[in-house]
CSV table of C-alpha atoms in Angstrom, one decimal:
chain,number,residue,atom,x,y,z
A,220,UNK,CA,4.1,-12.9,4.8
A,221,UNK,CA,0.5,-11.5,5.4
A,222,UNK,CA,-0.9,-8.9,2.9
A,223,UNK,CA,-4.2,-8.3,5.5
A,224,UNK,CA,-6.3,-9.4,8.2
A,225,UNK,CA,-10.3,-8.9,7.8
A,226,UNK,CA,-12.1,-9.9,10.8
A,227,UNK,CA,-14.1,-8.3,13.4
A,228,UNK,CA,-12.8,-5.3,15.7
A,229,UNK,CA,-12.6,-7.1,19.1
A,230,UNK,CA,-10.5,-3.9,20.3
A,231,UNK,CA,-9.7,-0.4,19.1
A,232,UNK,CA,-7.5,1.9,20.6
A,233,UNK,CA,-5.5,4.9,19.1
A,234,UNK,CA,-2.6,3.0,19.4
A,235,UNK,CA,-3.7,-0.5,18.3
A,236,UNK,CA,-6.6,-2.6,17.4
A,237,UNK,CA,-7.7,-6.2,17.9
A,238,UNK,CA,-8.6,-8.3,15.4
A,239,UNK,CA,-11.0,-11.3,15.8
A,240,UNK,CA,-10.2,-13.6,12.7
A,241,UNK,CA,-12.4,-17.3,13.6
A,242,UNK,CA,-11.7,-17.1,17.2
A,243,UNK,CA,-8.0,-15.9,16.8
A,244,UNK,CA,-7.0,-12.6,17.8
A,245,UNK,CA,-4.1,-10.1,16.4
A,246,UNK,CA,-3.0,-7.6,18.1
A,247,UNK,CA,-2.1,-4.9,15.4
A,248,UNK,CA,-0.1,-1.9,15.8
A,249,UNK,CA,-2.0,1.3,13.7
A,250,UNK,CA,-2.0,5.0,13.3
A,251,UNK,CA,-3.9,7.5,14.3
A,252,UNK,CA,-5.1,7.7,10.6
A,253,UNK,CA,-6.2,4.1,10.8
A,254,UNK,CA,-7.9,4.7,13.7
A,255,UNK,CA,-10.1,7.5,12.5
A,256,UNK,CA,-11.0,5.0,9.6
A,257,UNK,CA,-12.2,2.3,12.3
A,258,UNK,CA,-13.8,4.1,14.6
A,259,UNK,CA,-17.4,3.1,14.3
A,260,UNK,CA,-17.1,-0.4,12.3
A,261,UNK,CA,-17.7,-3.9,13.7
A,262,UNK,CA,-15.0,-5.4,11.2
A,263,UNK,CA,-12.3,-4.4,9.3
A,264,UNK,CA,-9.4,-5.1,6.2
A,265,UNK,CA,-6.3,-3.7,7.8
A,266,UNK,CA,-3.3,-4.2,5.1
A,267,UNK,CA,-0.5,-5.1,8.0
A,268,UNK,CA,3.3,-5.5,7.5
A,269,UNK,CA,4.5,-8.3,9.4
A,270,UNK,CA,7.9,-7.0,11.7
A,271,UNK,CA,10.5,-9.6,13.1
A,272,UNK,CA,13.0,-7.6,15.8
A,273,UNK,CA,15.4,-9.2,18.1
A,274,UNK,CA,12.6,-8.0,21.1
A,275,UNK,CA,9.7,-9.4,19.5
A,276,UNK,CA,7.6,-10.1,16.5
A,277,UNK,CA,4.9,-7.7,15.3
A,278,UNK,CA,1.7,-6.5,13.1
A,279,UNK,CA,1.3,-3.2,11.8
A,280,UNK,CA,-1.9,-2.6,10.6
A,281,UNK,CA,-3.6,0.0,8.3
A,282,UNK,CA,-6.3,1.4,6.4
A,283,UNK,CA,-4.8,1.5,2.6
A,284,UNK,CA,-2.1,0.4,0.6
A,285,UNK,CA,-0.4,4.1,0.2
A,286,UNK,CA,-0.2,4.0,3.7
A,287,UNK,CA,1.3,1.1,4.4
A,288,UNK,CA,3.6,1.7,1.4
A,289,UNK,CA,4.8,5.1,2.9
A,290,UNK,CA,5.4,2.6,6.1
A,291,UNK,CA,7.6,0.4,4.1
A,292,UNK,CA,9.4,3.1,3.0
A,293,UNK,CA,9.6,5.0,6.3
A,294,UNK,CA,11.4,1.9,7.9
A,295,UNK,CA,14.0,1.5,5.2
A,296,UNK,CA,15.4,4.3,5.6
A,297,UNK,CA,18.7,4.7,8.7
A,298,UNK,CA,16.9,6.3,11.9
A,299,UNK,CA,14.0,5.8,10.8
A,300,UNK,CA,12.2,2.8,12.9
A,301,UNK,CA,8.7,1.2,13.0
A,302,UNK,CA,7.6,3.8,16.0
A,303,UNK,CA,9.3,6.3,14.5
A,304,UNK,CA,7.0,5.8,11.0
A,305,UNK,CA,3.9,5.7,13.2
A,306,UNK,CA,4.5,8.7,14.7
A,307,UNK,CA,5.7,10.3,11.0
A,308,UNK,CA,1.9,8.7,9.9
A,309,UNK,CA,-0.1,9.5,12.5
A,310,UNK,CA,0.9,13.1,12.3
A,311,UNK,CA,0.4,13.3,9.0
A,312,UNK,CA,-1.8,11.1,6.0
A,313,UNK,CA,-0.4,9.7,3.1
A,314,UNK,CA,-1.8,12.3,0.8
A,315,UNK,CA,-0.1,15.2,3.4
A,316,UNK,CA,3.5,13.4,4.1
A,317,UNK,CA,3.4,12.7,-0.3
A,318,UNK,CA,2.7,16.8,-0.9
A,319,UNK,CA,5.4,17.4,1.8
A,320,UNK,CA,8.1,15.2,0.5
A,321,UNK,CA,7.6,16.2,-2.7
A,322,UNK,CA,7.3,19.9,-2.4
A,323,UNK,CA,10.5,19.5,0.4
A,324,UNK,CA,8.7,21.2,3.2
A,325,UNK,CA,11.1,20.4,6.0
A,326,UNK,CA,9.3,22.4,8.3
A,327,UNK,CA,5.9,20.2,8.2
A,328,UNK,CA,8.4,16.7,8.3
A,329,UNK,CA,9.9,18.5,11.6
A,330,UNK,CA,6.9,19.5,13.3
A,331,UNK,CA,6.6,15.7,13.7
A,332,UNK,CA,8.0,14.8,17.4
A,333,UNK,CA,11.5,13.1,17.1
A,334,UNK,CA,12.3,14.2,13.5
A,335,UNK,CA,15.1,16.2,13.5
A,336,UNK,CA,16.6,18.5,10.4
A,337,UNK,CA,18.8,16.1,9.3
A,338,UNK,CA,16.1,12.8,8.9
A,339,UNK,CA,13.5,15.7,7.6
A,340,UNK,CA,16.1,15.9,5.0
A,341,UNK,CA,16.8,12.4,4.3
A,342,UNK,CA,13.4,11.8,4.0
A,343,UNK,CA,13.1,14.1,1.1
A,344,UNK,CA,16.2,12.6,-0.5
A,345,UNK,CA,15.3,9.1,-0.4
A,346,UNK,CA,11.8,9.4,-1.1
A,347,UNK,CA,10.8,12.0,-3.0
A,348,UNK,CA,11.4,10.0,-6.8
A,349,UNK,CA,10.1,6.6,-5.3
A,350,UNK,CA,6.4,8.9,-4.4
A,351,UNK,CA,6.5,11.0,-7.7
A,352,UNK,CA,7.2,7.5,-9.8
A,353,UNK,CA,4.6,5.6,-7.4
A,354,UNK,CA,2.5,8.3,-7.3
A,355,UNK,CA,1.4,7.7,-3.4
A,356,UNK,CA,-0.9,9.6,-1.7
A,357,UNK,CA,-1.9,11.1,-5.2
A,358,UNK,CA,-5.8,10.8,-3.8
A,359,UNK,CA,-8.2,10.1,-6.4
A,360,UNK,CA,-7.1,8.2,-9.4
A,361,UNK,CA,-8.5,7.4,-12.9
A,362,UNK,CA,-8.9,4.1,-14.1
A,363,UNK,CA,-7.0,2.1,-15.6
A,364,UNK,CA,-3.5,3.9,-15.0
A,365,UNK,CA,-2.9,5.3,-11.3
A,366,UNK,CA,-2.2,9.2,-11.8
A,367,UNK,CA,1.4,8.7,-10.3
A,368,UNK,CA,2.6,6.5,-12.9
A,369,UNK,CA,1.3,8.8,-15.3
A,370,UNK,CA,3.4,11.9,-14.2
A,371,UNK,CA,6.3,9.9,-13.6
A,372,UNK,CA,6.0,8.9,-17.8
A,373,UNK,CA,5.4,12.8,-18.1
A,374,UNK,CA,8.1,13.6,-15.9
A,375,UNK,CA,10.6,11.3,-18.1
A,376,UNK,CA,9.1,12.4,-21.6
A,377,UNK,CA,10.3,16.2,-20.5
A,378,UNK,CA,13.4,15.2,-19.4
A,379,UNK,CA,13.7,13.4,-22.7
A,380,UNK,CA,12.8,16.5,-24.6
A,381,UNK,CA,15.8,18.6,-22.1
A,382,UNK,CA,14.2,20.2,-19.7
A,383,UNK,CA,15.9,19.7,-15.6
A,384,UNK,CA,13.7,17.2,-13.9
A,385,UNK,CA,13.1,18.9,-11.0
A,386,UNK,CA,11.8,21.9,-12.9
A,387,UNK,CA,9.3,19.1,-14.7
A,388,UNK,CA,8.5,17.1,-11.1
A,389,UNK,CA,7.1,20.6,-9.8
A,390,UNK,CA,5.6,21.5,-13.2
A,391,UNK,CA,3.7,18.0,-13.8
A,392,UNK,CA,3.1,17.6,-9.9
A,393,UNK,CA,1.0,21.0,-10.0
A,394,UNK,CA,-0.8,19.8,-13.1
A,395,UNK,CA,-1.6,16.5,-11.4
A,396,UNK,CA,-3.1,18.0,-8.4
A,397,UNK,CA,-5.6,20.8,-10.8
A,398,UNK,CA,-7.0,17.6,-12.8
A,399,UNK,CA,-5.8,14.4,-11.1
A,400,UNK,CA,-8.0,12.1,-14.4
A,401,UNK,CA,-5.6,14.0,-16.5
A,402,UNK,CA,-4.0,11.5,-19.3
A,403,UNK,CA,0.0,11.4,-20.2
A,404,UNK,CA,-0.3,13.2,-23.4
A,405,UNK,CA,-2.5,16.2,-21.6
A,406,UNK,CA,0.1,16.3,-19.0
A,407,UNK,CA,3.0,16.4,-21.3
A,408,UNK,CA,1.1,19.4,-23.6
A,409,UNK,CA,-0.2,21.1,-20.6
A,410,UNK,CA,3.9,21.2,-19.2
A,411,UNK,CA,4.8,22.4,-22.6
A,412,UNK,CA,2.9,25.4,-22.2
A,413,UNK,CA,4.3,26.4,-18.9
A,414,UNK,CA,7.9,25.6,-19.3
C-alpha cells in the first residue's frame, strides 16, 4: 500500500518514530538499526510495510530496502511475527543477519532473545537461497547489476557445470565478500580455481 513516508521527525524513540507528513502524523514502528540512522536528522525516508492484524493496523518503518526486505521475509515465515522480526533486526543489521543465514550460524540467530533452536533453524532453511539469489545485505554494490544477482548467476553456472551448490554458495559467497564489484565471469573463473 505505502512504499515510504518522507517528512519531518516529530518523534524518535528506539522503539518508534513520528513522522510529520503536511500536518499528518504516523506513528511508525522501527529498529534499533533505524534508529541509529535517525538520530540526529530533522526529516526522514523511512521505507515502511503497512501491517493489518485482527488488534490493530500498523507502520513499520526503516532505513533501507534490504532491511525491510529481510522484514518481509522474517514475517512470512511460522513463529516468526512482526515483534519477533524487530527484535531479529534490531539485534542484528541486514548485512550481519545475511552473513549469518548464509554461513548457518545458529549460534548468532539464537543469541537473539525469543529465538529458539528450532526457528534459528528455520530461518536458515527458508531464507538462506531467497538472500544468496537477492543478494541482501551484500553492502556495497556495483552498478548496473546488484552483486547478489550476480553470485546467484555464478552460483547456477557451477551447478551447471556439476559441482554441489552448497559447495558453490560458500565458494562464490567468499569471493563476493574479497571484491564485492567483481563481474559474473570473474566470479565464475575465480570459483574454478578453488573448486
Amino acid at each position: 500500500m505505502f512504499e515510504y513516508i518522507k517528512g519531518n521527525i516529530a518523534e524518535l524513540t528506539p522503539a518508534y518514530a513520528v513522522a510529520d507528513v503536511q500536518g499528518v502524523g504516523y506513528f511508525i514502528r522501527i529498529t534499533l538499526h533505524t534508529y541509529s540512522q535517525l538520530q540526529g536528522k530533522a526529516s526522514a525516508k523511512l521505507f515502511v510495510e503497512y501491517v493489518v492484524r485482527d488488534d490493530g493496523h500498523f507502520l513499520y518503518g526503516f532505513a533501507g530496502k534490504d532491511e525491510r526486505q529481510f522484514f518481509r521475509y522474517l514475517t512470512s515465515i511460522s513463529g516468526i511475527g512482526a515483534a519477533s522480526a524487530l527484535s531479529i533486526l534490531s539485534a542484528l543489521n541486514p548485512e550481519e543477519l545475511a552473513r549469518a543465514i548464509v554461513e548457518e550460524n545458529v549460534t548468532l540467530l539464537k543469541s537473539v532473545k525469543g529465538i529458539g533452536p528450532k526457528t534459528a533453524k528455520r530461518i536458515i532453511v527458508e531464507l538462506k537461497d531467497k538472500i544468496v539469489k537477492e543478494g541482501l545485505g551484500s553492502g556495497t554494490v556495483p552498478a548496473g547489476q546488484p552483486a547478489g544477482a550476480q553470485a546467484g548467476e555464478a552460483v547456477a553456472a557451477l551447478e551447471v557445470l556439476g559441482y554441489p551448490r552448497r559447495v558453490t554458495e560458500r565458494v562464490v559467497m567468499q569471493i563476493v565478500k574479497e571484491n564485492p564489484a567483481a563481474k559474473t565471469e570473474e566470479i565464475i573463473k575465480q570459483a574454478l580455481k578453488r573448486l
